Tab-separated table of C-alpha atoms in Angstrom:
chain	number	residue	atom	x	y	z
A	1	MET	CA	85.873	92.541	120.473
A	2	MET	CA	85.916	91.274	117.180
A	3	ASP	CA	88.574	88.418	116.204
A	4	ILE	CA	90.272	88.533	112.554
A	5	SER	CA	88.061	86.743	110.725
A	6	GLN	CA	85.019	89.164	111.917
A	7	LEU	CA	87.285	92.185	110.954
A	8	LYS	CA	87.996	90.703	107.942
A	9	LEU	CA	83.940	90.210	106.963
A	10	LYS	CA	83.766	93.609	108.375
A	11	GLU	CA	86.154	95.017	106.065
A	12	LEU	CA	84.565	92.734	103.190
A	13	LEU	CA	81.040	94.218	103.889
A	14	SER	CA	81.829	97.433	103.747
A	15	ARG	CA	83.424	97.332	100.230
A	16	TYR	CA	80.416	95.626	99.164
A	17	PHE	CA	77.792	98.107	100.946
A	18	SER	CA	79.673	100.942	99.123
A	19	ILE	CA	80.073	99.878	95.852
A	20	VAL	CA	76.738	99.063	95.804
A	21	VAL	CA	75.626	102.527	97.090
A	22	VAL	CA	78.282	103.975	94.631
A	23	LEU	CA	76.192	101.425	91.501
A	24	PHE	CA	72.730	101.917	93.216
A	25	PRO	CA	71.550	104.916	90.376
A	26	ILE	CA	72.310	102.889	87.533
A	27	ILE	CA	71.444	98.853	88.306
A	28	ASN	CA	68.404	100.105	90.675
A	29	THR	CA	66.830	100.203	86.925
A	30	TYR	CA	68.137	96.792	86.169
A	31	LYS	CA	65.759	93.326	87.508
A	32	SER	CA	66.771	90.942	89.395
A	33	PRO	CA	67.187	87.121	90.194
A	34	LEU	CA	63.823	87.646	92.977
A	35	PRO	CA	60.829	88.986	90.525
A	36	GLY	CA	59.449	92.502	91.729
A	37	PHE	CA	62.954	93.668	93.293
A	38	ASP	CA	65.509	95.715	91.015
A	39	LEU	CA	69.115	95.359	91.041
A	40	GLY	CA	69.681	97.746	93.379
A	41	THR	CA	67.898	96.820	96.054
A	42	PHE	CA	67.877	93.348	95.702
A	43	LEU	CA	72.092	93.686	96.093
A	44	LEU	CA	71.758	96.228	99.491
A	45	LEU	CA	69.204	92.991	101.344
A	46	VAL	CA	71.890	90.214	99.730
A	47	GLY	CA	74.286	91.603	102.716
A	48	LEU	CA	71.184	92.157	105.178
A	49	PRO	CA	71.565	89.198	107.094
A	50	MET	CA	75.809	89.221	107.477
A	51	MET	CA	75.513	92.722	108.870
A	52	VAL	CA	72.664	91.974	111.247
A	53	MET	CA	74.701	88.774	112.523
A	54	LEU	CA	78.237	91.315	112.860
A	55	LYS	CA	77.050	94.729	113.893
A	56	GLN	CA	77.147	94.816	117.815
A	57	LYS	CA	75.771	98.270	118.349
A	58	TYR	CA	73.301	100.863	115.775
A	59	SER	CA	73.475	104.453	116.112
A	60	ILE	CA	72.198	107.143	113.818
A	61	ASN	CA	74.199	109.861	112.554
A	62	ARG	CA	73.206	113.455	113.116
A	63	LEU	CA	72.704	113.897	109.296
A	64	SER	CA	70.610	110.743	108.902
A	65	LYS	CA	67.971	112.181	112.246
A	66	PRO	CA	65.591	113.695	110.022
A	67	ILE	CA	65.552	111.336	107.213
A	68	ILE	CA	65.056	108.015	109.810
A	69	LEU	CA	61.863	110.708	110.950
A	70	TYR	CA	60.771	111.683	107.170
A	71	ILE	CA	60.279	107.236	106.815
A	72	LEU	CA	58.763	107.195	110.349
A	73	TYR	CA	56.135	109.705	109.018
A	74	ILE	CA	55.566	108.100	105.584
A	75	LEU	CA	54.750	105.236	107.602
A	76	PHE	CA	52.750	105.686	109.799
A	77	SER	CA	50.734	108.608	107.922
A	78	TYR	CA	50.399	105.090	104.972
A	79	PRO	CA	47.136	103.838	107.092
A	80	LEU	CA	45.521	107.797	106.974
A	81	ALA	CA	45.906	107.932	103.320
A	82	PHE	CA	44.482	104.593	102.904
A	83	PHE	CA	41.122	105.291	104.448
A	84	SER	CA	40.481	109.104	103.395
A	85	HIS	CA	42.018	108.743	99.552
A	86	LYS	CA	39.399	107.018	96.928
A	87	GLN	CA	41.984	106.771	94.578
A	88	PHE	CA	44.405	104.566	95.630
A	89	ALA	CA	46.834	102.095	94.253
A	90	HIS	CA	47.245	99.784	96.545
A	91	ILE	CA	50.190	97.309	95.403
A	92	SER	CA	52.195	99.601	93.080
A	93	SER	CA	52.108	102.426	96.259
A	94	PHE	CA	52.542	99.684	98.949
A	95	TYR	CA	55.827	98.342	97.388
A	96	ARG	CA	57.193	101.818	96.319
A	97	LEU	CA	56.542	102.560	100.089
A	98	MET	CA	58.039	99.590	101.523
A	99	LYS	CA	61.338	99.732	98.861
A	100	PHE	CA	62.006	103.088	100.770
A	101	VAL	CA	61.279	102.336	104.110
A	102	VAL	CA	63.514	99.312	103.959
A	103	ILE	CA	66.220	100.329	102.390
A	104	GLY	CA	66.243	103.313	104.061
A	105	ILE	CA	66.617	101.368	107.262
A	106	THR	CA	69.203	99.164	105.762
A	107	VAL	CA	71.239	101.939	104.702
A	108	PHE	CA	70.703	105.057	107.466
A	109	ILE	CA	70.983	102.599	110.734
A	110	VAL	CA	72.066	98.560	109.891
A	111	TYR	CA	74.682	99.360	107.827
A	112	GLY	CA	75.334	102.953	108.660
A	113	GLU	CA	78.532	105.635	107.762
A	114	GLU	CA	80.667	103.535	109.869
A	115	PHE	CA	80.555	100.738	107.339
A	116	PHE	CA	80.656	103.258	104.281
A	117	ASN	CA	83.751	103.493	102.868
A	118	ILE	CA	84.135	106.940	101.023
A	119	ILE	CA	87.992	106.468	100.022
A	120	LEU	CA	86.823	103.520	97.665
A	121	ALA	CA	83.053	105.106	97.175
A	122	LYS	CA	84.327	108.359	95.719
A	123	LYS	CA	86.961	106.751	93.590
A	124	LEU	CA	84.841	104.433	91.895
A	125	LEU	CA	82.597	106.933	91.182
A	126	LYS	CA	84.779	108.741	89.397
A	127	PHE	CA	85.653	105.900	87.061
A	128	ILE	CA	82.317	105.565	86.699
A	129	SER	CA	81.483	109.157	85.465
A	130	ILE	CA	84.498	109.452	83.530
A	131	LEU	CA	84.008	106.357	81.830
A	132	ALA	CA	80.003	107.095	81.045
A	133	THR	CA	81.415	110.601	79.659
A	134	LEU	CA	83.444	108.742	77.128
A	135	LEU	CA	80.789	107.217	76.341
A	136	ILE	CA	78.578	109.862	76.004
A	137	ILE	CA	81.157	111.890	73.993
A	138	ALA	CA	81.590	108.550	71.058
A	139	GLN	CA	77.791	108.568	71.619
A	140	PHE	CA	77.654	112.148	70.405
A	141	ILE	CA	80.147	111.387	67.872
A	142	ILE	CA	78.907	108.024	65.929
A	143	PHE	CA	76.068	109.388	65.563
A	144	TYR	CA	76.428	112.786	64.225
A	145	TYR	CA	79.132	111.894	61.738
A	146	SER	CA	77.717	108.599	60.945
A	147	GLY	CA	73.806	108.767	61.596
A	148	LYS	CA	74.326	106.250	63.597
A	149	LEU	CA	73.416	105.062	66.858
A	150	LEU	CA	75.419	103.085	69.629
A	151	ILE	CA	72.943	101.845	72.613
A	152	LEU	CA	75.040	101.307	75.790
A	153	THR	CA	72.166	100.309	77.508
A	154	PRO	CA	71.283	96.817	78.174
A	155	TYR	CA	67.179	97.330	77.507
A	156	ASN	CA	66.869	93.179	77.791
A	157	ILE	CA	67.303	93.842	81.622
A	158	ILE	CA	65.902	97.166	82.101
A	159	ARG	CA	62.554	96.819	84.401
A	160	ILE	CA	60.738	99.903	83.367
A	161	GLU	CA	58.467	99.018	80.430
A	162	GLU	CA	57.914	102.024	78.445
A	163	TYR	CA	61.698	101.888	77.460
A	164	VAL	CA	61.668	99.474	76.334
A	165	ASN	CA	59.460	99.816	74.462
A	166	GLN	CA	60.210	103.244	72.691
A	167	ASP	CA	61.988	103.549	68.935
A	168	ARG	CA	64.542	105.045	70.028
A	169	SER	CA	65.572	105.780	65.918
A	170	SER	CA	62.542	107.891	65.463
A	171	MET	CA	63.392	109.848	68.554
A	172	ALA	CA	67.225	109.982	67.672
A	173	MET	CA	66.346	111.770	64.413
A	174	ASN	CA	63.968	114.428	65.400
A	175	PHE	CA	66.450	115.510	68.183
A	176	TYR	CA	69.602	112.958	69.448
A	177	ARG	CA	69.990	113.250	73.298
A	178	PRO	CA	72.970	110.834	74.197
A	179	THR	CA	72.722	108.861	77.714
A	180	SER	CA	75.720	106.744	77.753
A	181	PHE	CA	74.738	103.633	79.993
A	182	PHE	CA	71.681	105.591	81.434
A	183	LEU	CA	67.847	105.501	81.300
A	184	GLU	CA	67.716	109.792	80.232
A	185	PRO	CA	70.375	112.114	79.922
A	186	SER	CA	69.163	113.676	83.143
A	187	HIS	CA	69.935	110.218	84.963
A	188	PHE	CA	73.254	110.696	83.584
A	189	ALA	CA	73.439	114.424	84.841
A	190	GLN	CA	72.745	113.640	88.180
A	191	TYR	CA	74.956	110.799	88.530
A	192	VAL	CA	78.031	112.931	86.716
A	193	ILE	CA	77.450	115.938	88.548
A	194	LEU	CA	78.273	114.194	92.098
A	195	ALA	CA	81.980	113.869	90.452
A	196	LEU	CA	82.543	117.147	88.977
A	197	TYR	CA	82.031	118.415	92.500
A	198	PHE	CA	84.851	116.710	94.046
A	199	TYR	CA	87.078	117.313	91.079
A	200	LEU	CA	86.060	120.717	91.794
A	201	PHE	CA	85.806	121.828	95.094
A	202	GLU	CA	88.281	118.215	96.790
A	203	ASP	CA	91.880	117.701	96.184
A	204	LEU	CA	92.367	121.649	94.656
A	205	HIS	CA	95.877	120.837	94.504
A	206	LYS	CA	95.782	117.421	91.749
A	207	LYS	CA	96.520	118.652	88.168
A	208	MET	CA	94.572	115.967	86.356
A	209	ASN	CA	91.186	116.847	88.190
A	210	ILE	CA	90.686	120.461	85.841
A	211	MET	CA	91.055	118.365	83.553
A	212	TYR	CA	88.719	115.491	84.227
A	213	ALA	CA	86.672	118.340	85.039
A	214	ILE	CA	86.110	119.462	81.419
A	215	ILE	CA	85.979	115.733	80.340
A	216	ILE	CA	82.798	115.586	82.654
A	217	THR	CA	81.243	119.034	81.823
A	218	PHE	CA	81.425	118.450	77.878
A	219	GLY	CA	80.037	115.428	78.826
A	220	LEU	CA	77.526	117.227	80.004
A	221	ILE	CA	76.679	119.924	77.415
A	222	ILE	CA	76.407	117.190	74.732
A	223	SER	CA	74.000	114.873	76.769
A	224	THR	CA	71.544	118.382	76.509
A	225	SER	CA	70.453	118.024	79.993
A	226	GLY	CA	69.333	121.459	81.617
A	227	ILE	CA	69.649	119.392	84.727
A	228	GLY	CA	73.627	119.297	84.158
A	229	LEU	CA	74.101	122.542	82.292
A	230	LEU	CA	72.550	124.094	84.968
A	231	VAL	CA	74.678	122.815	87.971
A	232	ALA	CA	77.427	122.647	85.445
A	233	THR	CA	77.617	126.715	85.082
A	234	VAL	CA	76.909	126.969	88.549
A	235	TYR	CA	79.912	124.761	89.558
A	236	TRP	CA	82.452	126.503	87.186
A	237	LEU	CA	81.577	130.307	88.834
A	238	LEU	CA	82.131	129.192	92.248
A	239	TRP	CA	85.129	127.342	91.866
A	240	LEU	CA	86.237	130.678	89.977
A	241	VAL	CA	85.131	132.469	92.662
A	242	LEU	CA	86.817	130.098	95.394
A	243	GLU	CA	89.842	130.013	93.625
A	244	GLY	CA	90.273	133.730	92.716
A	245	SER	CA	89.516	134.425	96.603
A	246	SER	CA	93.409	132.077	97.745
A	247	LYS	CA	96.160	133.006	96.367
A	248	VAL	CA	96.580	133.047	92.300
A	249	SER	CA	99.372	132.404	91.066
A	250	GLY	CA	100.234	132.518	87.210
A	251	LYS	CA	99.851	128.451	87.166
A	252	LYS	CA	96.682	129.039	88.782
A	253	ILE	CA	95.338	131.834	85.827
A	254	LEU	CA	97.085	130.050	82.635
A	255	GLN	CA	95.155	126.790	84.055
A	256	THR	CA	91.539	129.303	83.557
A	257	ILE	CA	92.887	130.293	80.648
A	258	VAL	CA	93.561	127.175	79.018
A	259	LEU	CA	89.809	126.126	80.229
A	260	ILE	CA	88.024	129.131	79.059
A	261	VAL	CA	89.782	128.116	75.568
A	262	ILE	CA	88.631	124.279	76.178
A	263	THR	CA	85.316	125.084	77.066
A	264	SER	CA	84.567	128.088	74.638
A	265	PHE	CA	85.526	125.543	71.444
A	266	MET	CA	83.693	122.892	73.137
A	267	LEU	CA	80.642	125.484	73.173
A	268	ILE	CA	81.178	126.321	69.002
A	269	LEU	CA	81.421	122.782	68.418
A	270	SER	CA	78.526	121.889	70.184
A	271	ASN	CA	76.888	125.000	68.806
A	272	ASP	CA	77.601	124.461	65.586
A	273	LEU	CA	75.786	120.971	65.313
A	274	GLY	CA	73.045	122.383	67.208
A	275	VAL	CA	73.349	121.002	70.410
A	276	LEU	CA	73.621	123.736	72.641
A	277	ALA	CA	70.589	125.544	71.213
A	278	LYS	CA	68.273	122.528	71.280
A	279	THR	CA	69.043	122.079	74.895
A	280	LEU	CA	68.568	126.091	76.130
A	281	ASP	CA	65.502	125.774	74.044
A	282	ARG	CA	64.541	122.970	76.213
A	283	ILE	CA	65.355	126.004	79.362
A	284	PHE	CA	63.822	129.309	77.329
A	285	LEU	CA	61.587	129.838	74.683
A	286	ALA	CA	62.742	132.099	71.790
A	287	ASP	CA	60.031	134.516	73.735
A	288	ASN	CA	61.448	133.948	76.749
A	289	SER	CA	58.990	132.460	78.012
A	290	PHE	CA	60.111	128.406	79.653
A	291	GLY	CA	60.652	125.344	77.689
A	292	PRO	CA	59.132	121.873	78.409
A	293	ALA	CA	62.133	121.243	79.995
A	294	VAL	CA	61.250	123.564	83.259
A	295	ILE	CA	57.284	123.529	82.987
A	296	SER	CA	57.700	119.547	83.250
A	297	ARG	CA	59.799	119.834	86.248
A	298	VAL	CA	58.341	123.303	87.803
A	299	PHE	CA	55.053	123.488	86.933
A	300	THR	CA	53.057	120.445	88.087
A	301	TYR	CA	51.543	121.314	91.260
A	302	GLN	CA	48.001	120.809	90.160
A	303	MET	CA	47.430	117.675	91.542
A	304	TYR	CA	47.778	118.847	94.885
A	305	SER	CA	45.519	121.775	95.002
A	306	ASP	CA	42.915	119.333	94.144
A	307	LEU	CA	43.269	117.414	97.049
A	308	PRO	CA	40.835	117.417	99.448
A	309	ALA	CA	41.664	119.307	102.768
A	310	ILE	CA	42.921	116.301	104.675
A	311	ASN	CA	44.874	114.929	102.092
A	312	LYS	CA	47.202	118.723	101.522
A	313	ILE	CA	48.067	117.814	105.518
A	314	PHE	CA	48.939	114.212	105.311
A	315	GLY	CA	49.000	113.477	101.343
A	316	ILE	CA	47.294	110.104	99.927
A	317	GLY	CA	49.979	108.040	100.726
A	318	TYR	CA	53.608	107.451	99.467
A	319	GLY	CA	53.913	105.656	96.078
A	320	ASN	CA	50.182	106.435	95.298
A	321	ILE	CA	50.631	108.403	91.979
A	322	PRO	CA	49.774	106.661	88.457
A	323	ASN	CA	52.287	105.277	86.232
A	324	GLY	CA	53.464	107.684	83.523
A	325	VAL	CA	52.672	110.665	85.775
A	326	TYR	CA	55.830	112.985	86.073
A	327	LEU	CA	56.460	115.436	89.411
A	328	ASN	CA	59.636	116.871	90.530
A	329	SER	CA	60.574	115.552	94.285
A	330	ILE	CA	58.303	118.490	96.015
A	331	ALA	CA	55.135	118.440	93.915
A	332	TYR	CA	55.976	114.583	94.754
A	333	THR	CA	56.037	114.930	98.257
A	334	LEU	CA	53.563	117.249	98.758
A	335	VAL	CA	51.031	115.059	96.813
A	336	VAL	CA	51.578	111.998	98.445
A	337	ASN	CA	52.913	112.941	102.005
A	338	GLY	CA	51.150	116.157	102.157
A	339	ILE	CA	52.383	119.926	103.648
A	340	LEU	CA	53.866	117.930	106.677
A	341	GLY	CA	55.736	115.627	104.937
A	342	LEU	CA	57.484	118.798	102.939
A	343	LEU	CA	58.292	119.963	105.979
A	344	ILE	CA	60.073	117.025	107.197
A	345	VAL	CA	61.741	116.882	103.861
A	346	PHE	CA	63.160	120.806	104.313
A	347	ASP	CA	64.237	119.400	107.466
A	348	VAL	CA	66.484	117.280	106.225
A	349	PHE	CA	67.917	119.724	104.077
A	350	ILE	CA	68.656	122.747	106.530
A	351	ASN	CA	69.871	119.755	109.293
A	352	ALA	CA	72.599	119.110	107.062
A	353	PHE	CA	73.354	122.754	105.823
A	354	LEU	CA	73.978	123.726	108.747
A	355	ASN	CA	76.348	120.868	110.176
A	356	VAL	CA	78.406	120.532	107.357
A	357	THR	CA	81.530	122.941	106.189
A	358	LEU	CA	81.163	125.729	103.456
A	359	ARG	CA	82.726	123.232	100.351
A	360	LEU	CA	80.447	120.762	101.374
A	361	ARG	CA	77.316	122.848	101.510
A	362	ILE	CA	77.223	123.302	97.778
A	363	LEU	CA	76.983	119.652	97.411
A	364	VAL	CA	73.619	120.183	99.800
A	365	VAL	CA	72.189	122.566	97.737
A	366	THR	CA	73.035	120.825	94.835
A	367	PHE	CA	70.926	118.074	95.849
A	368	PHE	CA	68.230	120.652	96.912
A	369	ILE	CA	68.349	121.935	93.996
A	370	LEU	CA	68.004	118.460	91.802
A	371	THR	CA	64.916	117.803	94.552
A	372	VAL	CA	62.848	121.264	93.623
A	373	ILE	CA	63.658	120.386	89.598
A	374	SER	CA	63.437	117.188	89.168
A	375	GLY	CA	62.447	113.655	90.906
A	376	SER	CA	65.650	113.304	92.596
A	377	PHE	CA	64.202	112.518	96.509
A	378	SER	CA	63.906	109.237	96.532
A	379	ILE	CA	65.398	106.139	98.140
A	380	VAL	CA	68.332	105.864	95.226
A	381	GLY	CA	69.160	110.350	94.878
A	382	VAL	CA	69.000	109.902	99.316
A	383	THR	CA	71.066	107.279	99.563
A	384	ILE	CA	74.108	107.877	97.674
A	385	TYR	CA	73.569	111.632	98.074
A	386	PHE	CA	73.500	111.494	102.026
A	387	MET	CA	76.304	108.528	102.064
A	388	LEU	CA	78.621	110.417	100.490
A	389	ILE	CA	77.879	113.912	102.007
A	390	ILE	CA	77.957	111.829	106.087
A	391	LYS	CA	80.952	110.170	104.842
A	392	SER	CA	83.044	112.899	102.952
A	393	LYS	CA	86.108	113.969	104.507
A	394	HIS	CA	84.781	117.666	104.643
A	395	ASN	CA	82.317	116.915	106.543
A	396	LEU	CA	83.783	118.089	109.977
A	397	VAL	CA	80.232	118.322	111.652
A	398	VAL	CA	79.672	121.884	113.965
A	399	PRO	CA	78.709	121.330	117.081
A	400	MET	CA	75.100	122.813	117.914
A	401	LYS	CA	74.755	124.686	121.289
């Protein structure tokens, strides 16, 4: 039994953990007071000693078990990759490995679902997403009507040098892609589509949800993120199907008409400024071939095909990828963890899909799509997506026979 002081400490740690998880995709790019550690990892580890002392028993949620299996696999397959692959980035790869392992164990075993406050997390996620969207709209308006850049990212404390040294003015003159306070439009998109999901598929009777969803959708359009445009389109189509399958009142019909009118206006506006056309050009070219946004994310498997047979099975070691080389998460997993590692990643998604309700499966599939077309299956992406999936109020686990 816990006394009052322990219960208060538990509540405080729960709030702390939930806030850090929601902020993780943003602060993961910042430097921390501890050299070599990003701010997100640093803050998660700060509360770890108190959590270890406070927690009385440890358990693993059913949806977390394949994630823990993947952590064990990348940990124990690393020595094999170390001795079987000649080109090995010892320090950087070991850091990436330990970050995934330590944060994975910290989040899914030490803290766990027990200390994740889903109500607080969703409120904060929605607030940050709306704020980020309003700021990206402000960036868009200021640039296209004054030619000035509104820079909101604190580049002086960013860990990744390639972003610090970018000539943002020259890049903007060629094709302006606002990012709000994120490093990339795709980072913005992958974050706010979580809020878009909750606005469209949870709390369906709240009138303001549709308006917030429209605002986020507009932000996704002007961000020029192909990922955001794809997911937003699918979400709205699903929303119309799900709403159409329920009782349709006059008010809902009116809301849908207003939605179509507002969305059409936003599309026309962005098309006049060339934003929508340039965004689509990044996905499909004029000759119907794939654009650079697709090629850079999907056709990245040559590195895997060139590996020796043993490395195709076990990989070349988690994190053992040169800086500056971009692979989507499927290609990345194949290269660093081999086909065995990829099978475990597939099990992560299959297990989650089979053990959640219909609406929550939309979020599981969303994260899988992001895994296929982007680098989302990192410990950062896994942490925020799966903590929200595990503790969502729609996560009514179906017993497996």
